[in-house]
Amino acid sequence: MAFDSLNSRWFRCKAVAVGIEASLSPGDTIITAYRCHGFTMTRGVSVHAVLAELAGKRTGISAGKGGSMHMFYKDFFGGNGIVGAQIDGMDVLTVREATRFAREWCVSGKGPILIEAETYRYHGHSMSDPGTSYRTREEVQSVRRGRDPISLFQKRITEANLCTDEEVKAIEKKVREEVDKDAEQSLSDPEPPLETVYEHLHHKLLPGFKVRGCDLQTWGTPKV
């Protein structure tokens, strides 16, 4: 057989789909994560269309382009009905206005709204990412010069005569002093006592309950 219990990794996982479907009406919609094969069939898709999709055939439910991960059917709940917007996340005024619109939209009962705020990361994604293997330093500097959020906002408020260059410099000086003070304070603050490291992991820890890896008695027996 082309599809048997050994080749079908979603085999034996369908009690969830069947049980849920038993409580739904034909007009209801649902959304699932991985392992949606069973849900696809219980929602009305033919077994042939599902298996054809797994085999990469044009007759599959996603025309053979979705495979095991992307089953589609009209009675799945889709996100295409959610209003969305793309905005410049480097412009604080644009973000403010878009958020104001989104809030008014949502609180008025029109449903959710999705905002994609496009930003630019100056540094690497993590300490192991230098951030220069997939882009040039010139690219980063170009964005800093033309789209930096702080510089752009300063330019806007000074051109609108809402603030002078001298006032901007005074604000920068004050903010730097406050941040430097807080940074120094945070480094000199006391560390938590060792015995409190594993507190706040549970709402109410049962007496004598050992959390593996969080207690020396559960880590293993020391060798003499």
XYZ file of C-alpha atoms in Angstrom:
224
model
C 0.000 0.000 0.000
C 1.204 3.508 -0.808
C -0.221 4.835 2.458
C 0.019 2.566 5.475
C 0.385 3.010 9.206
C 4.162 3.165 8.957
C 4.268 5.832 6.259
C 1.406 7.908 7.634
C 2.855 9.637 10.691
C -0.526 11.112 11.599
C -1.969 7.625 12.062
C -3.780 7.032 15.406
C -4.066 10.780 16.097
C -7.568 11.316 14.817
C -9.686 10.804 17.911
C -9.282 14.540 18.436
C -10.624 15.379 15.000
C -13.522 12.950 15.209
C -14.500 14.005 18.714
C -14.464 17.692 17.848
C -16.352 17.175 14.616
C -19.043 15.297 16.502
C -19.897 18.452 18.411
C -19.873 20.834 15.433
C -22.484 21.837 12.933
C -21.809 21.827 9.167
C -21.645 25.618 9.075
C -19.133 25.948 11.917
C -15.530 26.863 11.196
C -12.384 25.775 13.019
C -8.668 26.405 12.906
C -6.034 23.804 13.719
C -2.287 23.544 13.921
C -0.157 20.667 12.679
C -1.755 17.287 11.930
C -4.858 18.609 10.228
C -5.361 15.602 7.931
C -8.212 14.205 9.977
C -9.856 17.578 10.420
C -9.709 18.125 6.677
C -11.625 14.930 6.020
C -14.146 15.413 8.816
C -14.862 18.863 7.411
C -15.918 17.312 4.132
C -12.805 16.831 2.018
C -12.585 13.463 0.309
C -9.964 10.933 1.326
C -8.754 10.950 -2.270
C -8.092 14.699 -2.193
C -6.135 14.389 1.057
C -4.020 11.458 -0.110
C -3.426 13.093 -3.487
C -2.139 16.156 -1.679
C 0.242 14.033 0.383
C 1.495 12.513 -2.852
C 2.005 15.923 -4.432
C -0.677 15.485 -7.092
C -2.655 18.223 -8.824
C -5.863 16.612 -7.622
C -4.869 17.266 -4.016
C -6.761 19.686 -1.827
C -4.049 22.320 -2.336
C -3.238 21.254 -5.891
C -0.251 19.248 -4.734
C 1.601 22.336 -3.515
C 0.801 22.187 0.181
C 1.785 18.684 1.151
C 1.292 17.437 4.674
C 1.604 20.848 6.291
C -0.898 22.901 4.317
C -4.283 21.324 3.988
C -6.980 23.740 2.904
C -10.737 23.709 2.916
C -13.312 26.493 2.887
C -14.752 25.406 6.232
C -11.433 25.991 7.945
C -11.408 29.333 9.735
C -9.249 31.677 7.696
C -7.459 34.885 8.546
C -8.262 36.519 5.233
C -11.256 38.271 6.767
C -9.094 40.195 9.241
C -8.357 43.765 8.244
C -4.623 44.390 7.957
C -2.223 47.229 7.331
C 1.478 47.631 6.591
C 3.081 50.654 8.184
C 6.519 52.186 8.572
C 7.581 51.054 12.022
C 10.486 53.494 11.957
C 8.127 56.489 11.988
C 6.639 57.046 15.442
C 3.878 59.324 14.135
C 2.798 56.765 11.554
C 2.687 54.105 14.256
C 0.646 56.394 16.495
C -1.955 57.111 13.843
C -2.203 53.483 12.716
C -2.640 52.307 16.297
C -5.247 54.975 16.937
C -7.203 53.766 13.908
C -6.811 50.135 14.964
C -8.027 50.830 18.475
C -11.104 52.678 17.261
C -11.808 49.866 14.807
C -11.575 47.162 17.472
C -13.462 48.883 20.303
C -16.306 49.730 17.914
C -16.961 46.008 17.488
C -15.733 45.633 13.920
C -13.415 42.765 14.821
C -9.646 42.341 15.090
C -7.057 44.152 13.034
C -3.505 43.120 12.160
C -0.692 45.650 11.865
C 2.642 44.772 10.290
C 5.124 47.412 11.390
C 8.188 47.242 9.155
C 11.356 48.074 11.072
C 15.089 47.659 10.608
C 17.406 45.961 13.077
C 20.757 47.753 13.362
C 22.584 44.940 15.121
C 22.635 41.157 14.877
C 19.741 39.008 15.988
C 21.745 37.628 18.918
C 25.261 37.587 20.343
C 26.162 34.855 17.844
C 24.926 36.943 14.910
C 27.335 39.709 13.840
C 24.677 41.115 11.544
C 27.114 41.648 8.691
C 27.133 38.277 6.933
C 23.905 38.995 5.045
C 24.116 42.769 4.638
C 26.783 45.423 4.304
C 27.774 48.036 6.818
C 26.929 50.623 4.200
C 23.326 49.384 4.153
C 23.012 49.740 7.913
C 24.523 53.213 7.888
C 22.206 54.241 5.066
C 19.180 53.292 7.143
C 20.588 55.085 10.172
C 20.990 58.250 8.143
C 17.634 58.169 6.407
C 15.181 56.260 8.591
C 16.388 56.383 12.178
C 13.262 56.779 14.359
C 14.759 59.310 16.775
C 16.398 61.426 14.087
C 13.239 61.351 11.976
C 11.059 62.443 14.887
C 13.489 65.215 15.852
C 13.400 66.472 12.287
C 9.599 66.473 12.265
C 9.138 68.397 15.514
C 11.828 70.973 14.772
C 10.514 71.646 11.271
C 7.038 72.094 12.753
C 8.491 74.578 15.288
C 7.354 72.394 18.160
C 10.858 72.221 19.567
C 14.210 73.887 18.948
C 17.521 72.146 18.323
C 18.764 73.428 21.673
C 15.781 71.946 23.473
C 16.331 68.619 21.710
C 19.972 68.564 22.842
C 18.911 69.373 26.423
C 16.429 66.491 26.383
C 19.077 64.123 25.008
C 21.526 65.165 27.725
C 18.948 64.641 30.472
C 17.885 61.244 29.133
C 21.491 60.036 28.850
C 22.182 61.070 32.430
C 19.092 59.261 33.683
C 19.900 56.101 31.729
C 23.538 56.097 32.866
C 22.406 56.473 36.472
C 19.893 53.636 36.183
C 22.457 51.414 34.432
C 24.980 51.961 37.190
C 22.351 51.319 39.845
C 21.156 48.119 38.207
C 24.681 46.696 38.111
C 25.178 47.392 41.805
C 21.784 46.022 42.893
C 21.891 42.801 44.968
C 21.402 39.435 43.328
C 18.558 37.189 44.501
C 19.476 34.699 47.237
C 20.372 31.273 45.895
C 17.557 29.634 47.845
C 14.968 31.718 45.952
C 16.110 30.695 42.457
C 13.280 28.199 41.985
C 10.533 30.225 43.597
C 7.515 31.429 41.615
C 7.575 28.430 39.278
C 4.287 27.118 40.638
C 1.216 28.832 42.022
C 1.199 26.513 45.008
C 3.922 23.917 45.308
C 2.868 20.762 47.100
C 4.881 19.891 50.219
C 7.755 17.606 49.381
C 7.252 17.979 45.624
C 10.565 17.868 43.773
C 11.093 19.572 40.433
C 13.624 17.596 38.425
C 16.674 19.706 37.673
C 15.534 22.381 40.131
C 16.569 20.564 43.274
C 19.877 18.947 44.132
C 18.061 15.838 45.360
C 16.544 15.251 41.918
C 19.640 15.977 39.887
C 21.341 12.710 40.670
C 23.268 10.924 43.341
C 26.730 12.439 43.847
C 29.594 10.034 43.473
C 31.996 9.716 46.380
